[in-house]
PDB file of C-alpha atoms and ligand atoms in Angstrom:
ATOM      1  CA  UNK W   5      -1.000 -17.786  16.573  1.00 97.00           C
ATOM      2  CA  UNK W   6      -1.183 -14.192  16.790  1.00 98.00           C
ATOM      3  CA  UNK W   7      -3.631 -11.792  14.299  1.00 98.00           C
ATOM      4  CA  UNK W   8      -1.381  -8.863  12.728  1.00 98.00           C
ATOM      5  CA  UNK W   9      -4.656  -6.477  13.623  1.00 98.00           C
ATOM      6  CA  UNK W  10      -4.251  -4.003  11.019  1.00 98.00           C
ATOM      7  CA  UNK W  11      -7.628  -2.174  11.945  1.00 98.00           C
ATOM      8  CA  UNK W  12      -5.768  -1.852  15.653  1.00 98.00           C
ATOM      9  CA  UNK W  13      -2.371  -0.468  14.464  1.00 98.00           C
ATOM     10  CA  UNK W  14      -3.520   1.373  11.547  1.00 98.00           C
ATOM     11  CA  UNK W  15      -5.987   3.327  13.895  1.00 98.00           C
ATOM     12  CA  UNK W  16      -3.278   3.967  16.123  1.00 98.00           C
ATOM     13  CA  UNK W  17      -0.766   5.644  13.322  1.00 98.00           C
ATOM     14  CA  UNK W  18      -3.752   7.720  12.594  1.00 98.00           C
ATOM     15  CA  UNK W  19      -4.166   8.761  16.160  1.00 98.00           C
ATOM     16  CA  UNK W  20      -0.404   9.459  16.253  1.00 98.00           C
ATOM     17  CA  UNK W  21      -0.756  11.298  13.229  1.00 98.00           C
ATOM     18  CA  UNK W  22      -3.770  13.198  14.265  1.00 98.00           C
ATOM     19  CA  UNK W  23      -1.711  14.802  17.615  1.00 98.00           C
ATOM     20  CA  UNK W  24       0.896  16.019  15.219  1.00 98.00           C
ATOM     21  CA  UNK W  25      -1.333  17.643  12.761  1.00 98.00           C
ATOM     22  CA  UNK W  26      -3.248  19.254  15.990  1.00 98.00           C
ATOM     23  CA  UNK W  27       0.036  20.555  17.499  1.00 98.00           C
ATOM     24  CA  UNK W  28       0.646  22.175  13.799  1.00 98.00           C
ATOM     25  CA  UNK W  29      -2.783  23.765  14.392  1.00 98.00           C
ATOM     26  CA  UNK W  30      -1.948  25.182  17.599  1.00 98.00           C
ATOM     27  CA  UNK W  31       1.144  26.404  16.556  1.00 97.00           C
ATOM     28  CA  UNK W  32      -0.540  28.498  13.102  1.00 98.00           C
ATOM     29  CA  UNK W  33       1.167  26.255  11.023  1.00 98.00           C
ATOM     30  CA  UNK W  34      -0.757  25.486   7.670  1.00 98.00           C
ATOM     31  CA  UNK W  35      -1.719  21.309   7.841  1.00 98.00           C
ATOM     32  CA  UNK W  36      -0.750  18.813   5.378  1.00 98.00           C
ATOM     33  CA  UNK W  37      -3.119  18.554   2.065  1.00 98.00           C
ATOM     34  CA  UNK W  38      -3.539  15.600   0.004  1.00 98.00           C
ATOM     35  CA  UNK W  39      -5.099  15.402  -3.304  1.00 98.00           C
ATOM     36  CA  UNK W  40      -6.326  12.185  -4.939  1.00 98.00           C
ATOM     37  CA  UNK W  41      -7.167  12.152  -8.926  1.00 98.00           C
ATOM     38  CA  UNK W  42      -9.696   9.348 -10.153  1.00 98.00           C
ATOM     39  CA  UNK W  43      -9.866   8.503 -13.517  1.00 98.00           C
ATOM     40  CA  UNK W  44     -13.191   6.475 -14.359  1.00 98.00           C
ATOM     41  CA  UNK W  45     -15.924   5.018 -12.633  1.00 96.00           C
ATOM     42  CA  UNK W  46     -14.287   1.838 -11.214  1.00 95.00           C
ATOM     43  CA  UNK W  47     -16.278   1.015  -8.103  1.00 94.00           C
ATOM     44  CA  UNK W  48     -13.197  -0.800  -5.775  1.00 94.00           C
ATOM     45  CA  UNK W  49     -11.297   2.732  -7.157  1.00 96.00           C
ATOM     46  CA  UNK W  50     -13.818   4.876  -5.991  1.00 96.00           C
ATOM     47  CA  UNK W  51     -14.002   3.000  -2.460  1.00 95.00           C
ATOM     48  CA  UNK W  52     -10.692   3.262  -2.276  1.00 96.00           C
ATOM     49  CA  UNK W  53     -10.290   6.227  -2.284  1.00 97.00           C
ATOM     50  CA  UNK W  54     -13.001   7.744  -0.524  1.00 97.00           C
ATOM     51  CA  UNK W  55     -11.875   5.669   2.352  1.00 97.00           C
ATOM     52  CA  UNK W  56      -8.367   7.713   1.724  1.00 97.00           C
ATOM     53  CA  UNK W  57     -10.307  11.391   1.744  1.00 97.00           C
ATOM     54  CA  UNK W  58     -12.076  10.148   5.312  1.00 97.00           C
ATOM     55  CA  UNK W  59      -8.783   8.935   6.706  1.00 98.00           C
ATOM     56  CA  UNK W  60      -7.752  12.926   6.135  1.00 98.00           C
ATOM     57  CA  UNK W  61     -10.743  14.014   7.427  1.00 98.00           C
ATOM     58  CA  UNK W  62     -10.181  11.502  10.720  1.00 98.00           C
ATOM     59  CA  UNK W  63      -6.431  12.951  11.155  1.00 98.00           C
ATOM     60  CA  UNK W  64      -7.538  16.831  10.275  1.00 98.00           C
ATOM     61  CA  UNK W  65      -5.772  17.005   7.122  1.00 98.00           C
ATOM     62  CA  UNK W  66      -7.315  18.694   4.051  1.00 98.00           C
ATOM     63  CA  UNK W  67      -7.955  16.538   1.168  1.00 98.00           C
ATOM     64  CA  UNK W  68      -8.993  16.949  -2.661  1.00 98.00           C
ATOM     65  CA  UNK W  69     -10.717  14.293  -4.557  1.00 98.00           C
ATOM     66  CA  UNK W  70     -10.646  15.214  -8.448  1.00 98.00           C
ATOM     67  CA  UNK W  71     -12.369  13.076 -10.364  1.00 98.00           C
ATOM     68  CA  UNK W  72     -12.302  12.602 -13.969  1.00 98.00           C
ATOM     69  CA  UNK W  73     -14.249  10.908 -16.874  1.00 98.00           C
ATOM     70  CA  UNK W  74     -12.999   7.134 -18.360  1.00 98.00           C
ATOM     71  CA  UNK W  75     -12.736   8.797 -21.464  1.00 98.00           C
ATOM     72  CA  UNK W  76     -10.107  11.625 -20.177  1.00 98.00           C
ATOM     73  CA  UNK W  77      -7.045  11.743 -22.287  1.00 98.00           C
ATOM     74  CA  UNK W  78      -3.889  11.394 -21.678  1.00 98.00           C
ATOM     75  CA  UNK W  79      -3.255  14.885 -22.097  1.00 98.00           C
ATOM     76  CA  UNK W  80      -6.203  15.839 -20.351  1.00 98.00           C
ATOM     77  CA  UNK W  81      -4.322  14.202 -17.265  1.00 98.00           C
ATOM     78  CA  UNK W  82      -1.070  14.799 -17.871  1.00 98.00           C
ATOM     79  CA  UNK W  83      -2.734  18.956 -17.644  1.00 98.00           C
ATOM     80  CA  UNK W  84      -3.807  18.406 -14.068  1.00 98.00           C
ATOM     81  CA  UNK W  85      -1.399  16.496 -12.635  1.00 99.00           C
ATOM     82  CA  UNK W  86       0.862  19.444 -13.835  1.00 98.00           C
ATOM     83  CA  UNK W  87      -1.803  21.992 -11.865  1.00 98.00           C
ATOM     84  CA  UNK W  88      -0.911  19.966  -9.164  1.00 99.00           C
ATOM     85  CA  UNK W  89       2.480  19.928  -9.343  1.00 98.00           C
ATOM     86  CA  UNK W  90       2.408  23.827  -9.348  1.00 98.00           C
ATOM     87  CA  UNK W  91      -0.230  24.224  -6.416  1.00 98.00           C
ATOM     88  CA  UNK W  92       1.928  25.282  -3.618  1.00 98.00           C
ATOM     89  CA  UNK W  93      -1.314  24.530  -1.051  1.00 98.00           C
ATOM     90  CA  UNK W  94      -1.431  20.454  -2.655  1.00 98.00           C
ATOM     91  CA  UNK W  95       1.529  18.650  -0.002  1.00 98.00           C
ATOM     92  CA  UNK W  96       1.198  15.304  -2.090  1.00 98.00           C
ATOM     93  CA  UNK W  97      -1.215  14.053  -4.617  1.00 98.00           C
ATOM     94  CA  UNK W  98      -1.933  10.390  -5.955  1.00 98.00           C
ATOM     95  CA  UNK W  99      -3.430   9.216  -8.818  1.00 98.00           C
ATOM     96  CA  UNK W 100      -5.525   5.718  -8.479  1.00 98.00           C
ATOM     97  CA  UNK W 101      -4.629   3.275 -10.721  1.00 97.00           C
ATOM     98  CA  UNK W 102      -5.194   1.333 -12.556  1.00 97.00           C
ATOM     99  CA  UNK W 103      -6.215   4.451 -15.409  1.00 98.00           C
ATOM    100  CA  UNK W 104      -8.066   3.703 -18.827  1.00 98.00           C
ATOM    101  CA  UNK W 105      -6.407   1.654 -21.158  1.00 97.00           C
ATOM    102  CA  UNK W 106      -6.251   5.010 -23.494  1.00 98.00           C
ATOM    103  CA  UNK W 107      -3.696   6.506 -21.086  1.00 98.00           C
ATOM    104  CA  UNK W 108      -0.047   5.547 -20.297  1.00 98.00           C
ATOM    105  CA  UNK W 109       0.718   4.932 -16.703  1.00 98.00           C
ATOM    106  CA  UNK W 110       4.521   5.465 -16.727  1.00 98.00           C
ATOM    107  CA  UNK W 111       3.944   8.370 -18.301  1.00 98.00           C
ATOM    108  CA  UNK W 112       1.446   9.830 -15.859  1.00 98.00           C
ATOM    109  CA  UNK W 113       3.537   8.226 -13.101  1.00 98.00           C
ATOM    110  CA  UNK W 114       6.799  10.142 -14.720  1.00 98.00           C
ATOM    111  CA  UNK W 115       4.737  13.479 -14.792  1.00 98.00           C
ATOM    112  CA  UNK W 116       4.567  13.724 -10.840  1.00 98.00           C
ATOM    113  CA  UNK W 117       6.820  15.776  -9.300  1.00 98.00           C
ATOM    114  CA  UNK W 118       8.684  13.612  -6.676  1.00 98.00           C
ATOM    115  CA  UNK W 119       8.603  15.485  -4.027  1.00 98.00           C
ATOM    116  CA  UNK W 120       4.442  15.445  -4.341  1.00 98.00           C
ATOM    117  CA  UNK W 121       4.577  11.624  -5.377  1.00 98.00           C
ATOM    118  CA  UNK W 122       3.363  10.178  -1.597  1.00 98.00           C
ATOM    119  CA  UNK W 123       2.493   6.970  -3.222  1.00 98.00           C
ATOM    120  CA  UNK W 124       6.366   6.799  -4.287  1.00 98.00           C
ATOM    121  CA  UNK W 125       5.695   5.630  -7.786  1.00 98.00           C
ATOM    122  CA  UNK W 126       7.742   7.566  -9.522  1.00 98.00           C
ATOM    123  CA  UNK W 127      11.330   6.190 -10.933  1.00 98.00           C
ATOM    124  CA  UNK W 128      13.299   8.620  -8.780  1.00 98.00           C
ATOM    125  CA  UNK W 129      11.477   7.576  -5.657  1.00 98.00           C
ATOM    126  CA  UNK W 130      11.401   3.793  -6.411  1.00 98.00           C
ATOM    127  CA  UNK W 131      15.147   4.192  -7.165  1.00 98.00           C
ATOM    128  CA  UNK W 132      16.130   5.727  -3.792  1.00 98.00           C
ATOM    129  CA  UNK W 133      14.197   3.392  -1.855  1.00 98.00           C
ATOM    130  CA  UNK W 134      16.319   0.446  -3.723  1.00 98.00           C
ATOM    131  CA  UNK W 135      19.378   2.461  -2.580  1.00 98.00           C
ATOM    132  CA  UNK W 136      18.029   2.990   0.503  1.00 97.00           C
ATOM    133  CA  UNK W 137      18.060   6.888   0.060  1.00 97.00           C
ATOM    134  CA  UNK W 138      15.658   8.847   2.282  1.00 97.00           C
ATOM    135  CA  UNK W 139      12.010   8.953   0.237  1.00 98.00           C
ATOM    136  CA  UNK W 140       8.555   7.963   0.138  1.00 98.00           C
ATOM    137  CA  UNK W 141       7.825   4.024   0.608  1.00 98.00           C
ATOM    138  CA  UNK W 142       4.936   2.924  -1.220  1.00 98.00           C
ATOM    139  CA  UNK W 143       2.104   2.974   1.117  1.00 98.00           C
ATOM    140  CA  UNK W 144       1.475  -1.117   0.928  1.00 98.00           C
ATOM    141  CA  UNK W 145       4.927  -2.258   1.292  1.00 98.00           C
ATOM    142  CA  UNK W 146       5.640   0.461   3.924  1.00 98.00           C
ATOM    143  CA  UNK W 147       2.186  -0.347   5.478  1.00 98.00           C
ATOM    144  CA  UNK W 148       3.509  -4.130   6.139  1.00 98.00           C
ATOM    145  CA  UNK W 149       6.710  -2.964   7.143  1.00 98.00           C
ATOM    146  CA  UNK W 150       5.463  -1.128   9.779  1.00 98.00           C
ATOM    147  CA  UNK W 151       2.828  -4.018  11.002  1.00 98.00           C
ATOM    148  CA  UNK W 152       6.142  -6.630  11.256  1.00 98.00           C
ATOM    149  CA  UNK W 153       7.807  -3.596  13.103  1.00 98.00           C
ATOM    150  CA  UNK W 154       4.793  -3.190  15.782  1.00 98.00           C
ATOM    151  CA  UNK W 155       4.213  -6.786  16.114  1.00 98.00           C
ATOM    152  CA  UNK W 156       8.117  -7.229  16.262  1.00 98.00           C
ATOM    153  CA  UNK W 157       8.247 -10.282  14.055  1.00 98.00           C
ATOM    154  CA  UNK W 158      11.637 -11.443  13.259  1.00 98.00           C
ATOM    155  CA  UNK W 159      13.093 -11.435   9.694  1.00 98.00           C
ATOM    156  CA  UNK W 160      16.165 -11.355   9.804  1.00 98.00           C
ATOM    157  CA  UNK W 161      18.275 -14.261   8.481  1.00 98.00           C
ATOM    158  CA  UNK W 162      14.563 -15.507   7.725  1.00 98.00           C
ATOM    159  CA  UNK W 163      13.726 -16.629   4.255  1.00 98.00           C
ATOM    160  CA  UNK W 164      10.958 -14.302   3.271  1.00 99.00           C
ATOM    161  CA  UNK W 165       8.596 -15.732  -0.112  1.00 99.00           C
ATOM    162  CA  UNK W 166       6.830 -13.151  -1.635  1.00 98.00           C
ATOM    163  CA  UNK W 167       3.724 -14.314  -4.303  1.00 98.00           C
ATOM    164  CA  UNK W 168       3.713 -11.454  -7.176  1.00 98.00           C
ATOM    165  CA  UNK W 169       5.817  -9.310  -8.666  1.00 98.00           C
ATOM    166  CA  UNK W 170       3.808  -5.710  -9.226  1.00 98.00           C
ATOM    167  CA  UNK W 171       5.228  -3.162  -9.358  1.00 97.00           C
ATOM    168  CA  UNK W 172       2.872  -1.415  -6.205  1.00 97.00           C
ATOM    169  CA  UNK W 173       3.381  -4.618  -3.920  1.00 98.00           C
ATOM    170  CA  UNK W 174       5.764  -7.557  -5.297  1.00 98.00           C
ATOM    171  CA  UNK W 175       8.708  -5.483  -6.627  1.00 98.00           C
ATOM    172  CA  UNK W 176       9.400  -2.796  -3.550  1.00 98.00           C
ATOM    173  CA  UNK W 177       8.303  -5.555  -1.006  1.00 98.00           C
ATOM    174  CA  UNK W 178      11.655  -7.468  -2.305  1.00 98.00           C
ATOM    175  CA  UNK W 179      13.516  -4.779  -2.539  1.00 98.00           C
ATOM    176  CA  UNK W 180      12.262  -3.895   1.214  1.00 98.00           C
ATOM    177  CA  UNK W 181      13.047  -7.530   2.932  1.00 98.00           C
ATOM    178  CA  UNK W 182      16.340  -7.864   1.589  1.00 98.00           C
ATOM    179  CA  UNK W 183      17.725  -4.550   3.050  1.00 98.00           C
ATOM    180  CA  UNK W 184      20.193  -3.845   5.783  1.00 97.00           C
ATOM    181  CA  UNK W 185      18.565  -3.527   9.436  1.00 96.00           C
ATOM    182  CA  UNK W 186      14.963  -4.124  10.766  1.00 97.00           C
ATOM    183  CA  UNK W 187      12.523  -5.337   8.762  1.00 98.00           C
ATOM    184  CA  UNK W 188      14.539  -6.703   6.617  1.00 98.00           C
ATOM    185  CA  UNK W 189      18.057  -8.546   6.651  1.00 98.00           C
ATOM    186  CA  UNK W 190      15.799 -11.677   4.885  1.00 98.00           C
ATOM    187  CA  UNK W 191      16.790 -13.847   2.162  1.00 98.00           C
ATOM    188  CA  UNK W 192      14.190 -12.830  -0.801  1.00 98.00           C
ATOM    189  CA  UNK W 193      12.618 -15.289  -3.156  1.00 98.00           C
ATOM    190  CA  UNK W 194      10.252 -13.258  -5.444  1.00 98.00           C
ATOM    191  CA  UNK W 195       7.547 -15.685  -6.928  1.00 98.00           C
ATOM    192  CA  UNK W 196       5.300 -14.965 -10.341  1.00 97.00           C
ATOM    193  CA  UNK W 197       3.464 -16.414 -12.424  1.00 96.00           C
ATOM    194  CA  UNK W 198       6.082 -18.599 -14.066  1.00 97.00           C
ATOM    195  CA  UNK W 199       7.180 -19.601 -11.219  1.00 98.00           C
ATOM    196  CA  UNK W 200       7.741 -23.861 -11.456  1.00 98.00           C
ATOM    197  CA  UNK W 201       6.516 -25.668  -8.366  1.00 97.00           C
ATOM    198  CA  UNK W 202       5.542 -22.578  -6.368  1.00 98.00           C
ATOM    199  CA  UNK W 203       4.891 -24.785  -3.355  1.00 98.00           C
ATOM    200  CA  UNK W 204       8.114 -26.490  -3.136  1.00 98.00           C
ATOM    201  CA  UNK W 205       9.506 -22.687  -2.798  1.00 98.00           C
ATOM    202  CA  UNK W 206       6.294 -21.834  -0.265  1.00 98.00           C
ATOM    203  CA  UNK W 207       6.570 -24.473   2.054  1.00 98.00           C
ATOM    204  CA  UNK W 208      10.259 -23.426   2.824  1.00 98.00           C
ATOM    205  CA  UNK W 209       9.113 -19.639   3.806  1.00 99.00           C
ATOM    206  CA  UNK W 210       9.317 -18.449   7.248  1.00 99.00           C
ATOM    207  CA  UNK W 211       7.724 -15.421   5.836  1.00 99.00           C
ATOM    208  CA  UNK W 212       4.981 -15.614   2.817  1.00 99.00           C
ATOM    209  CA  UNK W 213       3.934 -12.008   1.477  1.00 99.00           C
ATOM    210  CA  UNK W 214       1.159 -12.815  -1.330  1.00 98.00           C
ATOM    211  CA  UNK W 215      -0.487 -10.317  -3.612  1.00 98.00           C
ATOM    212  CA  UNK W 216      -1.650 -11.796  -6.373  1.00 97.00           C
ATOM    213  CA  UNK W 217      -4.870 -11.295  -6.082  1.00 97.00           C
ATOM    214  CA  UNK W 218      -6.553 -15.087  -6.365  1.00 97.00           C
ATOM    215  CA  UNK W 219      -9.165 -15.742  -3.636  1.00 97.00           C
ATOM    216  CA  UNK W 220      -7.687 -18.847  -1.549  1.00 97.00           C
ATOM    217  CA  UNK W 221      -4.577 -19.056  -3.487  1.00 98.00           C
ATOM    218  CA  UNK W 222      -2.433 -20.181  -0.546  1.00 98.00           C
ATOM    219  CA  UNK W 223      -3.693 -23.342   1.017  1.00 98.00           C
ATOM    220  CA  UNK W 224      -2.519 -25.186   4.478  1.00 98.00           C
ATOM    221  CA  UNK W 225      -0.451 -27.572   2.576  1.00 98.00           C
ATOM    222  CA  UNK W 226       1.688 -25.225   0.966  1.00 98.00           C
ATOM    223  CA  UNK W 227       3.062 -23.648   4.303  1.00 98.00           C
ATOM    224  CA  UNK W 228       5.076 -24.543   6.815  1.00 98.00           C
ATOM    225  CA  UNK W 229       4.319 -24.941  10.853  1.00 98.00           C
ATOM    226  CA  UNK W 230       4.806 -21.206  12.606  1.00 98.00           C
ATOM    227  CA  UNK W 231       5.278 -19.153   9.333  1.00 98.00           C
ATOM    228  CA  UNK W 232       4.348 -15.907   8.915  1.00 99.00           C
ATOM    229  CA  UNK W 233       1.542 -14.986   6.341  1.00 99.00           C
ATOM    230  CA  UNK W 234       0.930 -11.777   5.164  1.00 99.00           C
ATOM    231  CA  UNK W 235      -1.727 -11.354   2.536  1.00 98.00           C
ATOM    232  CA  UNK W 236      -2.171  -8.503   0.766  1.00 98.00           C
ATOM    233  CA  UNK W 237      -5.406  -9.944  -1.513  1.00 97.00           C
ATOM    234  CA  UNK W 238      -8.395  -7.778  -1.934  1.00 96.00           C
ATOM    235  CA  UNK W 239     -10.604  -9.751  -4.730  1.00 96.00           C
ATOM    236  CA  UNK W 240     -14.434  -8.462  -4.124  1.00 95.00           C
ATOM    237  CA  UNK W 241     -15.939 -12.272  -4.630  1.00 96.00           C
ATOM    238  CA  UNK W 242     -19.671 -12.046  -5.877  1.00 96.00           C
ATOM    239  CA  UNK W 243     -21.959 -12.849  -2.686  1.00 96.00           C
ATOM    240  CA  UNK W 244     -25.535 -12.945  -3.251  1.00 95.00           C
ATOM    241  CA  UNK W 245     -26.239 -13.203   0.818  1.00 96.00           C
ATOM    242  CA  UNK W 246     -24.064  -9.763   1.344  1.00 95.00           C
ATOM    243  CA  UNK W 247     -25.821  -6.800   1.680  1.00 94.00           C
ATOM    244  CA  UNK W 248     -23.306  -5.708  -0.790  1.00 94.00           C
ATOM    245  CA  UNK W 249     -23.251  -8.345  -3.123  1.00 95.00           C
ATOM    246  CA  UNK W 250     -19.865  -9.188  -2.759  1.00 96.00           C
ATOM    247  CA  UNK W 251     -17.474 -10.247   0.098  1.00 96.00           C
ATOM    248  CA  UNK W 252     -13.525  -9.119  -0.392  1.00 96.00           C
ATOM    249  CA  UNK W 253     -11.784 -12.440   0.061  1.00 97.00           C
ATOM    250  CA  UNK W 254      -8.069 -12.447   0.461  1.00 98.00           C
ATOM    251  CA  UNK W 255      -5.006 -14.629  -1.203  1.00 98.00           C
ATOM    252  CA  UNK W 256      -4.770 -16.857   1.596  1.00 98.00           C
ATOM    253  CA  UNK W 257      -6.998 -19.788   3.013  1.00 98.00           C
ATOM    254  CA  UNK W 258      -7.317 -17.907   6.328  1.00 98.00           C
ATOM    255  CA  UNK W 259      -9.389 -20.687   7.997  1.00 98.00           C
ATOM    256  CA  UNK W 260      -6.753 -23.781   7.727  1.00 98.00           C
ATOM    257  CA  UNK W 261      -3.777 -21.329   7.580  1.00 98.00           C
ATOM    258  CA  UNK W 262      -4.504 -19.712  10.898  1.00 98.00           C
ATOM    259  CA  UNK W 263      -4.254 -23.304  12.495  1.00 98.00           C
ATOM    260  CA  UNK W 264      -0.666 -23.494  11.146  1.00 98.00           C
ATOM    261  CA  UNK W 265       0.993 -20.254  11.080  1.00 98.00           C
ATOM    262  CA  UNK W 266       2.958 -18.054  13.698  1.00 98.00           C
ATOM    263  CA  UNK W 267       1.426 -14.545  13.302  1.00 99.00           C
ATOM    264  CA  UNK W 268      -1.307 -13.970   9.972  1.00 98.00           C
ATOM    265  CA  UNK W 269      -2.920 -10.679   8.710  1.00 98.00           C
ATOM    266  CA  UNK W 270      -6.764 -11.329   8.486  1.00 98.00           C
ATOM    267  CA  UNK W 271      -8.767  -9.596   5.406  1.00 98.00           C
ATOM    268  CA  UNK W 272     -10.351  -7.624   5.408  1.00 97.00           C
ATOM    269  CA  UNK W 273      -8.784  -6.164   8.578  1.00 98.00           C
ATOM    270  CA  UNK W 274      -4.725  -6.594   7.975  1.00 98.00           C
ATOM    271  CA  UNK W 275      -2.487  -4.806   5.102  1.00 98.00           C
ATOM    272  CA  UNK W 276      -6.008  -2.986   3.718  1.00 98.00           C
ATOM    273  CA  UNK W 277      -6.160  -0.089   6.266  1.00 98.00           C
ATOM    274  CA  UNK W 278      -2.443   0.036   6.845  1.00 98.00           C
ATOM    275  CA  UNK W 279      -2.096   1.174   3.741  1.00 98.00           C
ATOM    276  CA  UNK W 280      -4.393   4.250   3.855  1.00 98.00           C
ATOM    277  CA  UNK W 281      -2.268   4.991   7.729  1.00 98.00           C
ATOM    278  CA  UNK W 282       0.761   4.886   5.753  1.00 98.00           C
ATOM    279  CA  UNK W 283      -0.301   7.213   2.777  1.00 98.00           C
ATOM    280  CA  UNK W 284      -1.430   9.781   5.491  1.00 98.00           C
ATOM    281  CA  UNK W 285       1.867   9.641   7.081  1.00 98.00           C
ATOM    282  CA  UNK W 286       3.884  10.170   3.501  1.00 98.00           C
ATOM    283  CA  UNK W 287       1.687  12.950   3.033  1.00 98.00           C
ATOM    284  CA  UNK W 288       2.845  14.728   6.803  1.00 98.00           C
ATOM    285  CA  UNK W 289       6.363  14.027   5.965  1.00 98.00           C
ATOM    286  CA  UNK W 290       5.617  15.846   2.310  1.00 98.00           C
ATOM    287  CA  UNK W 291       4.679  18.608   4.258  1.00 98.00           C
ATOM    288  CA  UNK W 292       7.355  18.503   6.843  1.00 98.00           C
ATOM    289  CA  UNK W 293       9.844  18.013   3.828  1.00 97.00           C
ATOM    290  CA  UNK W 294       8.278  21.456   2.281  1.00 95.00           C
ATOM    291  CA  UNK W 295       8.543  23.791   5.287  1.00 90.00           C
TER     292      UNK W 295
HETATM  293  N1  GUN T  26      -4.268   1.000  -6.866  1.00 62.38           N
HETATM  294  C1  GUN T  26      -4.099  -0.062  -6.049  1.00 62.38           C
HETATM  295  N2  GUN T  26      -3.299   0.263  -5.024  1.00 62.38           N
HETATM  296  C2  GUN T  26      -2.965   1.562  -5.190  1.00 62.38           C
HETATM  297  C3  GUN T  26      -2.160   2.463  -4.443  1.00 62.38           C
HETATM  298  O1  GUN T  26      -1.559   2.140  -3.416  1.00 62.38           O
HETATM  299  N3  GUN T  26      -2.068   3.717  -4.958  1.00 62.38           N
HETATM  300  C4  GUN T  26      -2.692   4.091  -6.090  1.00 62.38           C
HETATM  301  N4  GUN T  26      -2.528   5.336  -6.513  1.00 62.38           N
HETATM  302  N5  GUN T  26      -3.432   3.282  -6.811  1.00 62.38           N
HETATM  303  C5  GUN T  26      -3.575   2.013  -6.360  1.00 62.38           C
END
């Protein structure tokens, strides 16, 4: 069994990253700047994405956090991501979800201008990664991607199970195993919750991609010998012995299902920081895409 070490790789993209963005400073060239809009006081949110401002600090980019009250309106919003749009300095610029239930995502997601939209939410985006056009993956999927890539596990022919169908995770992932060339080249099933005898499907997988967000969804019995598990769960689980209070616990049954499986992500540890490595590298190839 081998650990897909997502603290090892991710830190690696970012020291990749970071030897670009100091050749640009040699060279007088202005470095990539991403912005990140919070609406709210959500406390995963706001550890979110202060963990993506210090992975911009790590690399030398310049970052903005802009943060904004849970009773912001839609307009409100719609105002600044709009300032945004127009601030030639601002490479890319994300907006944490999920917002207040007074505000309409798609809209908000609509407003972005695509060539900003490094979390590659937006329809245009979403539709030319389905097509395969050159744009910005959405940092989780692309994050896994690029952790089956390094680790070179196979997929193709493979058939690849994926738990959840969001639109951030579930969806693109799909979209992403099914395509032409490596990663990819697998035969998709895309799981949800009315799904009928979800582990007749699961214990056929070669692959299993969950993120569905229920602690110790996936147990031993509902995978095969040598699969691959990637889980992409982040619940925080109230823990009264953690400094914290609370441990983040994944999809996956980690502790029988490592005794099984071929290669695993661990959580915390696996898809969590890849995603933050791959939203830093959208955000250089915004800014190589504007010069
Ligand atoms: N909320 C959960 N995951 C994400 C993400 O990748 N991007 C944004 N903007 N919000 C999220």
């Amino acid at each position: 069994m081998t650990i897909l070490d997502g603290k090892k790789v991710s830190n690696d993209i970012k020291d990749e990253i970071k030897a670009q963005v100091d050749k640009m400073k040699e060279s007088g060239e202005k470095v990539p700047h991403l912005a990140a809009v919070i609406v709210g006081n959500d406390g995963a949110s706001l550890t979110y994405v202060g963990s993506k401002v210090r992975a911009c600090e790590r690399v030398g980019f310049e970052s903005t956090m802009i943060r904004m009250s849970n009773t912001t309106s839609e307009v409100e919003l719609l105002d600044k991501i709009e300032e945004l749009n127009q601030n030639d300095d601002i490479d890319g610029f994300i907006i944490q979800l999920p917002l207040p239930r007074q505000i309409n995502t798609q809209k908000v997601l609509m407003a972005v201008d695509p060539s900003k939209d490094v979390d590659g939410f937006h329809p245009e985006n979403f539709g030319k990664m389905a097509l395969d056009m050159s744009t910005f993956i959405p940092a989780t999927p692309f994050g896994i991607l690029e952790l089956l890539d390094r680790y070179k596990v196979d997929t193709d022919g493979k058939h690849t199970v994926i738990i959840g169908r969001s639109h951030i995770v579930g969806r693109p992932m799909s979209i992403l195993m099914g395509r032409k060339g490596f990663p990819g080249n697998s035969t998709v099933t895309l799981t949800h919750s009315h799904t009928k005898n979800i582990t007749q499907i699961t214990s056929q997988a070669d692959i299993i991609i969950s993120a569905l967000g229920v602690p110790n969804f996936l147990k031993a019995e509902m995978v095969k010998d040598d699969a691959v598990i990637i889980d992409v769960g982040i619940t925080r689980v109230p823990d009264e012995s953690s400094p914290k209070g609370y441990i983040i616990t994944g999809d996956v049954d980690f502790e029988n299902i490592s005794k099984k499986a071929s290669f695993i992500t661990p959580v915390p540890g696996g898809v969590g920081p890849m995603t933050i490595a791959m939203l830093l590298k959208n955000t250089l190839l915004a800014r190589e895409r504007r010069m």
